[in-house]
C-alpha positions as a printed Julia matrix, in Angstrom:
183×3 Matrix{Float64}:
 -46.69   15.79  -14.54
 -46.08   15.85  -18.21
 -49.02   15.37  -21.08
 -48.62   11.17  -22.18
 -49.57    9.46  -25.27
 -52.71    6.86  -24.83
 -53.26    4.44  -27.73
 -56.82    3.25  -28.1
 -57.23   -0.19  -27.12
 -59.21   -2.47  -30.01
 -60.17   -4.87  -27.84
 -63.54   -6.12  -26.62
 -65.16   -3.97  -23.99
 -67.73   -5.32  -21.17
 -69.26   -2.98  -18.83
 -70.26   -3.56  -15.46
 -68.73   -5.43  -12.25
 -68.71   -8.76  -11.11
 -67.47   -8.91   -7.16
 -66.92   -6.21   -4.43
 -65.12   -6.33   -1.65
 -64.79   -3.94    1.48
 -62.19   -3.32    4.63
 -61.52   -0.58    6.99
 -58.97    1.81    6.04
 -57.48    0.79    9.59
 -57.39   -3.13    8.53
 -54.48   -2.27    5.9
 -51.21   -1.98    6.89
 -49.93   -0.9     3.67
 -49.64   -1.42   -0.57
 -47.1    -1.83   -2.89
 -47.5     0.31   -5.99
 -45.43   -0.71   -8.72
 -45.59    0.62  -12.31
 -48.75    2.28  -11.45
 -50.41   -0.88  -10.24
 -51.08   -2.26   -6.68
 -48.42   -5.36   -6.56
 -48.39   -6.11   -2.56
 -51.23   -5.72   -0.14
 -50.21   -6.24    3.38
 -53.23   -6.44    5.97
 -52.61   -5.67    9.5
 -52.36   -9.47   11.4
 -55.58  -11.13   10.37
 -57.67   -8.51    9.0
 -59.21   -8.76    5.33
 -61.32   -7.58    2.9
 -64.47   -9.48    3.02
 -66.89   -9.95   -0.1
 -69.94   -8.44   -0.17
 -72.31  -10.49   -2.35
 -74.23   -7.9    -4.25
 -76.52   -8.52   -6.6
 -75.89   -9.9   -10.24
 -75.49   -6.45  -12.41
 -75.93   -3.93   -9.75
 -72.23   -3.21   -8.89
 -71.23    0.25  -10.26
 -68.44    2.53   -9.96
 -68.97    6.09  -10.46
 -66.56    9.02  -10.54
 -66.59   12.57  -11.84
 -63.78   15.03  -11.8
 -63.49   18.74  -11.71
 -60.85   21.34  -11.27
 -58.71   23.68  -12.15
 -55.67   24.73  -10.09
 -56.7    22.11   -7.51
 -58.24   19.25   -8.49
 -61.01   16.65   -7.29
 -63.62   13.23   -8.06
 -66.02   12.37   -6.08
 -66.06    8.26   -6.9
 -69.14    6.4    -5.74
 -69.7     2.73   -5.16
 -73.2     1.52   -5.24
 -74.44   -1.99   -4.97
 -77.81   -4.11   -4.09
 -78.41   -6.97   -2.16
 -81.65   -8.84   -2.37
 -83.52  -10.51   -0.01
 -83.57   -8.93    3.75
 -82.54  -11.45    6.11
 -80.88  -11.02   10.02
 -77.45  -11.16    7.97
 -78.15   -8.39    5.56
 -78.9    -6.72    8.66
 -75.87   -7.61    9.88
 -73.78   -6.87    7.36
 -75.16   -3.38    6.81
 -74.85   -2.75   10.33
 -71.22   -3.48    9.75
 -70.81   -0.84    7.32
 -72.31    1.7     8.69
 -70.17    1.63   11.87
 -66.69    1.32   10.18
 -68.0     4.33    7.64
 -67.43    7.1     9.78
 -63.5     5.59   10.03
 -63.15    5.29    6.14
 -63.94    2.01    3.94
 -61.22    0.83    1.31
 -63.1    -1.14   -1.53
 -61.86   -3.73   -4.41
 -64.04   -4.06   -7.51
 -63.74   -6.76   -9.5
 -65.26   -5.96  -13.53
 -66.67   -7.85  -16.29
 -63.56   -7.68  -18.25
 -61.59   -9.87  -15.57
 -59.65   -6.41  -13.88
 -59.39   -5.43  -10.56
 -58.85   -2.19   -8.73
 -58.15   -0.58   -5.52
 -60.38    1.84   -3.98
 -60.15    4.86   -1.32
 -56.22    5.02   -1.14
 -53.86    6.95   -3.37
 -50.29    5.99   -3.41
 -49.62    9.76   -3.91
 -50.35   10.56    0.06
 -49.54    7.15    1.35
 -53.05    6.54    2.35
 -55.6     8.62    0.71
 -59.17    9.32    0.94
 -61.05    6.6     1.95
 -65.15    6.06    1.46
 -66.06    8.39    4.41
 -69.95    8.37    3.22
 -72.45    6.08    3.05
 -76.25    5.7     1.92
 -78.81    3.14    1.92
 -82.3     2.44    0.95
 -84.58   -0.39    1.03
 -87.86   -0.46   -1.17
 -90.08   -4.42   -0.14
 -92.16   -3.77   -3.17
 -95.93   -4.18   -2.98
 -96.5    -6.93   -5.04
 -94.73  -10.43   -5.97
 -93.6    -9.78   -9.62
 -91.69   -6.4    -8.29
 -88.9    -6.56  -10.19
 -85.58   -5.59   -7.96
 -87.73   -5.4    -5.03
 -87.16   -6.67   -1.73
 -83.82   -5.05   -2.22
 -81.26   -2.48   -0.19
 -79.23   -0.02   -2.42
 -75.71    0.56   -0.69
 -74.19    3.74   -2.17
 -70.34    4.64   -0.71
 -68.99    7.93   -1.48
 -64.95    9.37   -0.98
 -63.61   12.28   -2.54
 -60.32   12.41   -3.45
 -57.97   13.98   -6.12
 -57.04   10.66   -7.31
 -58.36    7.97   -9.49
 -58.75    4.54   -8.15
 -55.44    1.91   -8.53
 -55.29   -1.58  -10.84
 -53.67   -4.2    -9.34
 -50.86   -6.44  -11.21
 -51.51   -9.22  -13.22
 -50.61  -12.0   -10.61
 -52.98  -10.08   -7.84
 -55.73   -9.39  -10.16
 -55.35  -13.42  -10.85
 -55.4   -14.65   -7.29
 -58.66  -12.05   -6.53
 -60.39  -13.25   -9.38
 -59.42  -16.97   -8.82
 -60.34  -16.97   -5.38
 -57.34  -17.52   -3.59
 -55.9   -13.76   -2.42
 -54.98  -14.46    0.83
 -55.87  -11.23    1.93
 -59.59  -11.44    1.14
 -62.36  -13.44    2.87
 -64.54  -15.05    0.22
């Protein structure tokens, strides 16, 4: 691949992440990369990616490259849900068992974009989050702040960065009506 051109954008910049959602590697079927962005997801019969409802400002998306001849990121996805109750418990449990099979993520940022995590068009199916952490911390006291909490952290390594999705996708996941998500 040849050396582009990038232009600086001048436009307003917000960090963070709004929504994330998560689905077995083994749910999807297949995507449809167009122009560098993910134009058709096609879930196998009724599977979807289901949201998990993290915590206001705790979504983040980590990655960090190295290389040389070869080259690598390790990307991380780490979230917190509040509040342990029998469906936390539940949901957790969920990740944890389809971990060891790979997890494919969508983030959704601040800036109204969304992107495609754990599968590279390159390879056809990529590297999907294959590790997962999690801690919980009750606090001792009632004014705790970001107590009573459980830290999710899913890792992948791959040589590729994660995908955006088109305009009309990126529209229907933010407006709530991709078909092939469970809100």
């Amino acid at each position: 691949m040849a050396i582009i051109a990038y232009a600086r954008s001048c436009s307003r910049n917000t960090p963070g992440n709004s929504k994330v959602f998560l689905t077995e590697i083994a749910s999807m079927t297949s995507f449809t990369i167009t122009s560098g962005e993910v134009s058709a997801v096609t879930p196998n019969a009724t599977a979807k990616f289901h949201q998990y409802g993290a915590d206001m400002d705790t979504i983040q998306m980590t990655s960090e490259g190295k290389g040389g001849a070869t080259y690598n990121q390790t990307q991380n996805l780490i979230f917190k849900m509040s509040k342990k109750t029998k469906t936390l418990i539940a949901a957790l449990d969920a990740l944890r068992d389809a971990v060891p099979c790979g997890l494919l993520a969508i983030r959704q940022d601040n800036n109204g974009q969304c992107f495609l995590l754990g599968w590279s068009a390159a390879d056809g199916n990529g590297r999907p989050f294959t590790q997962m952490t999690d801690t919980f911390d009750s606090g001792t006291k009632p004014d705790d702040e970001g107590a009573n909490a459980c830290t999710v952290t899913l890792t992948r390594m791959g040589g590729y960065d994660e995908i955006p999705f088109d305009a009309t996708l990126t529209a229907a996941i933010v407006g709530g009506t991709a078909t092939f998500i469970a809100y």
